[in-house]
Amino acid sequence: MNAYLKILFTITAAGLGALVLLAAMFIGAYYYVAPDVPQAAELRNTPIQIPLQVYSRDGRLIDEFGERRRTPVLYEDLPPLLIKGVVATEDEHFFEHPGIDYRGVLRGLVNELRSSGAQVGGSTITQQVPRTLELTKRAGLNSGFDRFVAKYKEWILAYRMEQEFTKEEILELYLNTSLYGGRVYGVATAAQTYFGKSLADLSVAEIALLAGIPQRPNDWNPLASTTNATNRRAYVLRRMHETGAINDEEYEAALAEPVVGKDFGLRRQLSAPYVAEMVRAEMVRRFGDAATTA
């Protein structure tokens, strides 16, 4: 019995020692990388690029100038079902975790151990917002250490964001800044581009399709591939069904709705290209290149 207790004590001590060492490593890593991580309050002043739009006096759109097509929308104007679809697909515990979901962290670490070439996964919606705002860069990081440092910075910033922003503000930022394929940024612009509709008029199937695009926007949008878009939408619908966002009837009906790869895009309501160019040139003269992006 004494020998058994000694073995048990040794194992327990080793386990506690490993936990202390791990905690020390994370604390040391924090002080190493934290100075390079922006404060969350700075994100409130990060401009969201919006193209320059030229309208006639009676409100008809003449033209649009800018690299990115985007129409920001307030959280209260987002369809509740869209929010449920995004959360069910991207971050089921979004409204519960403090910016970092330990379940996702564990999955990501396991994936990293299994594949030396894969990036650590398991990002929450909060962690993805700095990427959509282009505050963090992870492309081209080859070593496991570099990827871990980048991920750790995301964890720190995500936690800071959760202290500064409400969950609703974080979702609003995410849905307004995410890429939906090509030059399409923000969910409202995506709805108009792919369906020719406002957010309020979307069907269950259309909401599911949009909710699934941001992870791989240039592969999963319907213009790139209706097959990929259909498969991704099926996954989103399944998650919405599993989480109770939609019932059996809505699920089956949405699955049966065909995906159409049509670009509804920008709809100019008045042809006056010379006038539009005069306005663009004058705005650039006054405000510089920011005139077509700010």
Coordinates of C-alpha atoms in Angstrom, one line a residue:
M1 CA 0.0 0.0 0.0
N2 CA 2.8 2.4 0.9
A3 CA 4.5 1.7 -2.5
Y4 CA 1.1 2.5 -4.2
L5 CA 0.7 5.8 -2.3
K6 CA 4.3 6.8 -3.3
I7 CA 3.6 6.1 -6.9
L8 CA 0.3 8.1 -6.7
F9 CA 2.0 10.9 -5.0
T10 CA 4.8 11.0 -7.6
I11 CA 2.3 11.1 -10.4
T12 CA 0.2 13.8 -8.7
A13 CA 3.3 15.9 -8.1
A14 CA 4.5 15.5 -11.6
G15 CA 1.1 16.5 -12.9
L16 CA 1.0 19.6 -10.7
G17 CA 4.6 20.4 -11.8
A18 CA 3.6 20.2 -15.4
L19 CA 0.6 22.5 -14.8
V20 CA 2.8 25.1 -13.0
L21 CA 5.3 24.9 -15.8
L22 CA 2.6 25.3 -18.4
A23 CA 1.1 28.3 -16.6
A24 CA 4.5 29.9 -16.3
M25 CA 5.1 29.4 -20.0
F26 CA 1.8 31.1 -20.9
I27 CA 2.4 34.0 -18.4
G28 CA 5.9 34.5 -19.9
A29 CA 4.5 34.3 -23.4
Y30 CA 1.9 37.0 -22.5
Y31 CA 4.6 39.5 -21.4
Y32 CA 6.6 38.6 -24.5
V33 CA 3.8 39.3 -27.1
A34 CA 1.4 41.6 -25.3
P35 CA 3.3 44.8 -26.1
D36 CA 2.7 44.1 -29.9
V37 CA -1.0 43.5 -29.5
P38 CA -3.2 46.7 -30.0
Q39 CA -5.7 47.7 -27.3
A40 CA -9.3 46.8 -28.1
A41 CA -10.4 50.5 -27.8
E42 CA -8.3 51.2 -30.9
L43 CA -10.7 49.1 -33.0
R44 CA -13.4 51.6 -32.4
N45 CA -11.4 54.0 -34.6
T46 CA -10.6 51.5 -37.3
P47 CA -12.2 52.8 -40.5
I48 CA -14.4 50.4 -42.5
Q49 CA -13.7 51.0 -46.2
I50 CA -16.8 52.1 -48.1
P51 CA -16.8 53.0 -51.8
L52 CA -17.7 56.4 -53.1
Q53 CA -21.2 56.4 -54.6
V54 CA -22.5 59.1 -56.8
Y55 CA -26.3 59.8 -56.8
S56 CA -28.5 62.2 -58.7
R57 CA -30.5 64.9 -57.0
D58 CA -33.5 62.6 -56.9
G59 CA -31.6 59.8 -55.2
R60 CA -30.8 57.5 -58.2
L61 CA -27.5 55.8 -58.2
I62 CA -25.2 56.9 -61.1
D63 CA -22.0 55.1 -60.3
E64 CA -19.7 53.6 -57.6
F65 CA -15.9 53.9 -57.2
G66 CA -13.7 51.9 -54.9
E67 CA -11.8 48.6 -54.5
R68 CA -14.4 47.1 -52.1
R69 CA -18.1 46.9 -52.4
R70 CA -19.6 47.3 -49.0
T71 CA -22.8 48.5 -47.3
P72 CA -22.6 48.5 -43.5
V73 CA -25.6 47.5 -41.6
L74 CA -26.5 47.9 -37.9
Y75 CA -26.9 44.9 -35.6
E76 CA -30.6 45.6 -35.1
D77 CA -31.2 45.4 -38.8
L78 CA -29.6 41.9 -39.1
P79 CA -32.2 39.1 -39.4
P80 CA -32.3 37.1 -36.1
L81 CA -32.1 33.9 -38.2
L82 CA -28.9 35.0 -39.8
I83 CA -27.3 35.6 -36.4
K84 CA -28.4 32.1 -35.3
G85 CA -27.0 30.6 -38.5
V86 CA -23.6 32.3 -38.2
V87 CA -23.3 31.4 -34.5
A88 CA -24.4 27.8 -35.1
T89 CA -21.8 27.4 -37.9
E90 CA -18.8 29.5 -36.8
D91 CA -18.9 29.6 -33.0
E92 CA -21.7 27.8 -31.2
H93 CA -20.7 29.1 -27.8
F94 CA -20.2 32.7 -28.9
F95 CA -22.6 34.2 -26.4
E96 CA -21.0 32.2 -23.5
H97 CA -17.2 32.4 -23.9
P98 CA -15.0 35.3 -23.0
G99 CA -13.5 35.6 -26.6
I100 CA -11.7 32.3 -26.4
D101 CA -13.4 28.9 -26.4
Y102 CA -11.3 26.2 -24.7
R103 CA -13.0 23.6 -26.8
G104 CA -11.8 25.2 -30.0
V105 CA -8.3 25.7 -28.5
L106 CA -8.0 22.0 -27.6
R107 CA -9.2 21.0 -31.1
G108 CA -6.7 23.4 -32.7
L109 CA -3.8 22.1 -30.6
V110 CA -4.7 18.5 -31.5
N111 CA -4.8 19.4 -35.2
E112 CA -1.4 21.1 -34.9
L113 CA 0.1 18.1 -33.3
R114 CA -1.3 15.8 -36.0
S115 CA -0.2 17.9 -38.9
S116 CA 3.0 19.9 -38.8
G117 CA 1.9 22.0 -41.8
A118 CA -1.6 23.0 -40.6
Q119 CA -2.3 26.2 -38.9
V120 CA -3.9 26.0 -35.4
G121 CA -7.6 26.1 -35.8
G122 CA -10.5 26.7 -33.4
S123 CA -11.0 30.5 -33.8
T124 CA -14.0 32.1 -32.3
I125 CA -15.9 34.9 -34.1
T126 CA -14.2 37.4 -31.8
Q127 CA -10.8 36.2 -32.9
Q128 CA -11.8 36.5 -36.5
V129 CA -12.8 40.2 -36.3
P130 CA -9.2 41.5 -36.2
R131 CA -8.4 39.4 -39.3
T132 CA -11.4 40.9 -41.2
L133 CA -10.2 44.3 -40.2
E134 CA -6.7 43.3 -41.4
L135 CA -5.1 43.9 -38.0
T136 CA -3.5 40.5 -37.8
K137 CA -1.7 38.6 -40.5
R138 CA -1.2 34.8 -40.5
A139 CA -0.3 34.0 -44.1
G140 CA 3.2 32.8 -44.7
L141 CA 3.8 31.6 -41.2
N142 CA 5.7 28.3 -41.6
S143 CA 7.1 27.3 -38.3
G144 CA 4.9 26.0 -35.5
F145 CA 6.4 28.6 -33.1
D146 CA 5.4 31.5 -35.4
R147 CA 1.9 30.1 -35.8
F148 CA 1.5 29.7 -32.0
V149 CA 2.7 33.3 -31.4
A150 CA 0.2 34.6 -34.0
K151 CA -2.5 32.6 -32.4
Y152 CA -1.6 33.7 -28.9
K153 CA -1.8 37.3 -30.0
E154 CA -5.3 36.6 -31.3
W155 CA -6.3 35.2 -28.0
I156 CA -5.1 38.3 -26.1
L157 CA -6.8 40.6 -28.5
A158 CA -10.0 38.6 -28.4
Y159 CA -10.1 38.7 -24.6
R160 CA -9.5 42.5 -24.7
M161 CA -12.3 42.9 -27.3
E162 CA -14.7 41.1 -25.1
Q163 CA -14.0 43.6 -22.3
E164 CA -14.4 46.6 -24.6
F165 CA -17.3 45.5 -26.9
T166 CA -20.7 43.9 -26.4
K167 CA -21.3 40.6 -28.2
E168 CA -23.7 42.4 -30.5
E169 CA -21.1 45.0 -31.5
I170 CA -18.6 42.2 -32.2
L171 CA -21.1 40.4 -34.4
E172 CA -21.9 43.6 -36.2
L173 CA -18.2 44.2 -36.9
Y174 CA -17.8 40.6 -38.1
L175 CA -20.7 40.6 -40.5
N176 CA -19.8 44.1 -41.9
T177 CA -16.1 43.4 -42.5
S178 CA -16.0 39.8 -43.6
L179 CA -15.1 39.0 -47.2
Y180 CA -17.9 37.2 -49.2
G181 CA -15.9 36.6 -52.4
G182 CA -14.3 38.9 -55.0
R183 CA -14.7 42.5 -54.0
V184 CA -17.8 41.8 -51.9
Y185 CA -17.4 42.8 -48.3
G186 CA -20.2 42.7 -45.7
V187 CA -23.3 40.5 -45.5
A188 CA -25.6 43.2 -46.8
T189 CA -23.6 43.7 -50.0
A190 CA -23.4 39.9 -50.3
A191 CA -27.2 39.6 -50.1
Q192 CA -27.6 42.2 -52.9
T193 CA -24.8 40.7 -55.1
Y194 CA -25.9 37.0 -54.9
F195 CA -29.7 37.3 -54.5
G196 CA -30.6 40.9 -55.5
K197 CA -32.3 41.2 -52.1
S198 CA -32.1 43.2 -48.9
L199 CA -31.3 41.2 -45.7
A200 CA -34.9 41.4 -44.6
D201 CA -36.1 39.6 -47.7
L202 CA -33.8 36.5 -47.6
S203 CA -35.2 33.0 -47.4
V204 CA -33.9 30.4 -45.0
A205 CA -31.8 28.8 -47.7
E206 CA -30.2 32.2 -48.7
I207 CA -29.4 33.0 -45.1
A208 CA -27.7 29.7 -44.7
L209 CA -25.7 30.2 -47.9
L210 CA -24.4 33.6 -46.7
A211 CA -23.6 32.3 -43.2
G212 CA -21.3 29.7 -44.7
I213 CA -19.3 31.8 -47.0
P214 CA -16.7 33.8 -44.9
Q215 CA -14.5 30.8 -44.0
R216 CA -13.6 30.3 -47.6
P217 CA -15.1 33.2 -49.5
N218 CA -13.6 32.7 -52.9
D219 CA -14.5 29.0 -53.0
W220 CA -17.9 28.9 -51.3
N221 CA -19.7 31.8 -52.9
P222 CA -22.3 30.8 -55.6
L223 CA -20.5 32.6 -58.4
A224 CA -17.3 30.6 -57.8
S225 CA -19.0 27.2 -57.6
T226 CA -22.7 26.3 -57.2
T227 CA -21.6 22.8 -56.2
N228 CA -19.3 24.1 -53.4
A229 CA -22.0 26.6 -52.3
T230 CA -24.7 23.9 -52.2
N231 CA -22.5 21.6 -50.1
R232 CA -21.5 24.3 -47.7
R233 CA -25.1 25.5 -47.4
A234 CA -26.1 21.9 -46.5
Y235 CA -23.7 21.9 -43.6
V236 CA -24.9 25.3 -42.3
L237 CA -28.6 24.1 -42.6
R238 CA -27.7 21.0 -40.7
R239 CA -26.1 23.0 -37.9
M240 CA -29.1 25.4 -37.8
H241 CA -31.4 22.4 -37.5
E242 CA -29.3 20.7 -34.8
T243 CA -29.3 23.9 -32.7
G244 CA -33.0 24.5 -33.1
A245 CA -32.8 27.6 -35.3
I246 CA -35.0 26.0 -37.9
N247 CA -37.6 23.2 -37.7
D248 CA -37.9 20.0 -39.8
E249 CA -40.1 21.5 -42.5
E250 CA -37.9 24.6 -42.9
Y251 CA -34.8 22.4 -43.1
E252 CA -36.1 20.1 -45.8
A253 CA -37.5 23.0 -47.8
A254 CA -34.2 24.9 -47.7
L255 CA -32.2 21.9 -48.7
A256 CA -34.4 21.5 -51.8
E257 CA -34.0 25.1 -52.9
P258 CA -31.6 25.3 -55.8
V259 CA -28.5 27.5 -55.6
V260 CA -28.2 29.9 -58.6
G261 CA -24.9 31.4 -59.5
K262 CA -26.0 34.8 -60.7
D263 CA -24.4 38.2 -60.1
F264 CA -27.1 40.8 -59.3
G265 CA -24.3 43.2 -58.4
L266 CA -24.4 47.0 -58.6
R267 CA -27.6 48.4 -60.2
R268 CA -26.9 51.8 -61.7
Q269 CA -30.2 53.7 -62.0
L270 CA -29.0 56.6 -64.2
S271 CA -26.5 56.6 -67.0
A272 CA -24.2 59.6 -66.6
P273 CA -20.6 58.4 -66.7
Y274 CA -19.2 61.8 -67.5
V275 CA -20.9 63.4 -64.5
A276 CA -19.8 60.5 -62.2
E277 CA -16.2 60.9 -63.3
M278 CA -16.3 64.7 -62.6
V279 CA -17.5 64.0 -59.1
R280 CA -14.9 61.3 -58.5
A281 CA -12.1 63.6 -59.7
E282 CA -13.3 66.4 -57.5
M283 CA -13.5 64.2 -54.4
V284 CA -10.1 62.8 -55.0
R285 CA -8.7 66.4 -55.5
R286 CA -10.3 67.4 -52.1
F287 CA -9.7 64.3 -50.0
G288 CA -7.0 62.2 -51.8
D289 CA -7.3 58.5 -52.5
A290 CA -9.3 58.1 -49.3
A291 CA -12.3 59.6 -51.1
T292 CA -13.0 56.2 -52.8
T293 CA -12.5 54.1 -49.6
A294 CA -13.3 56.1 -46.5

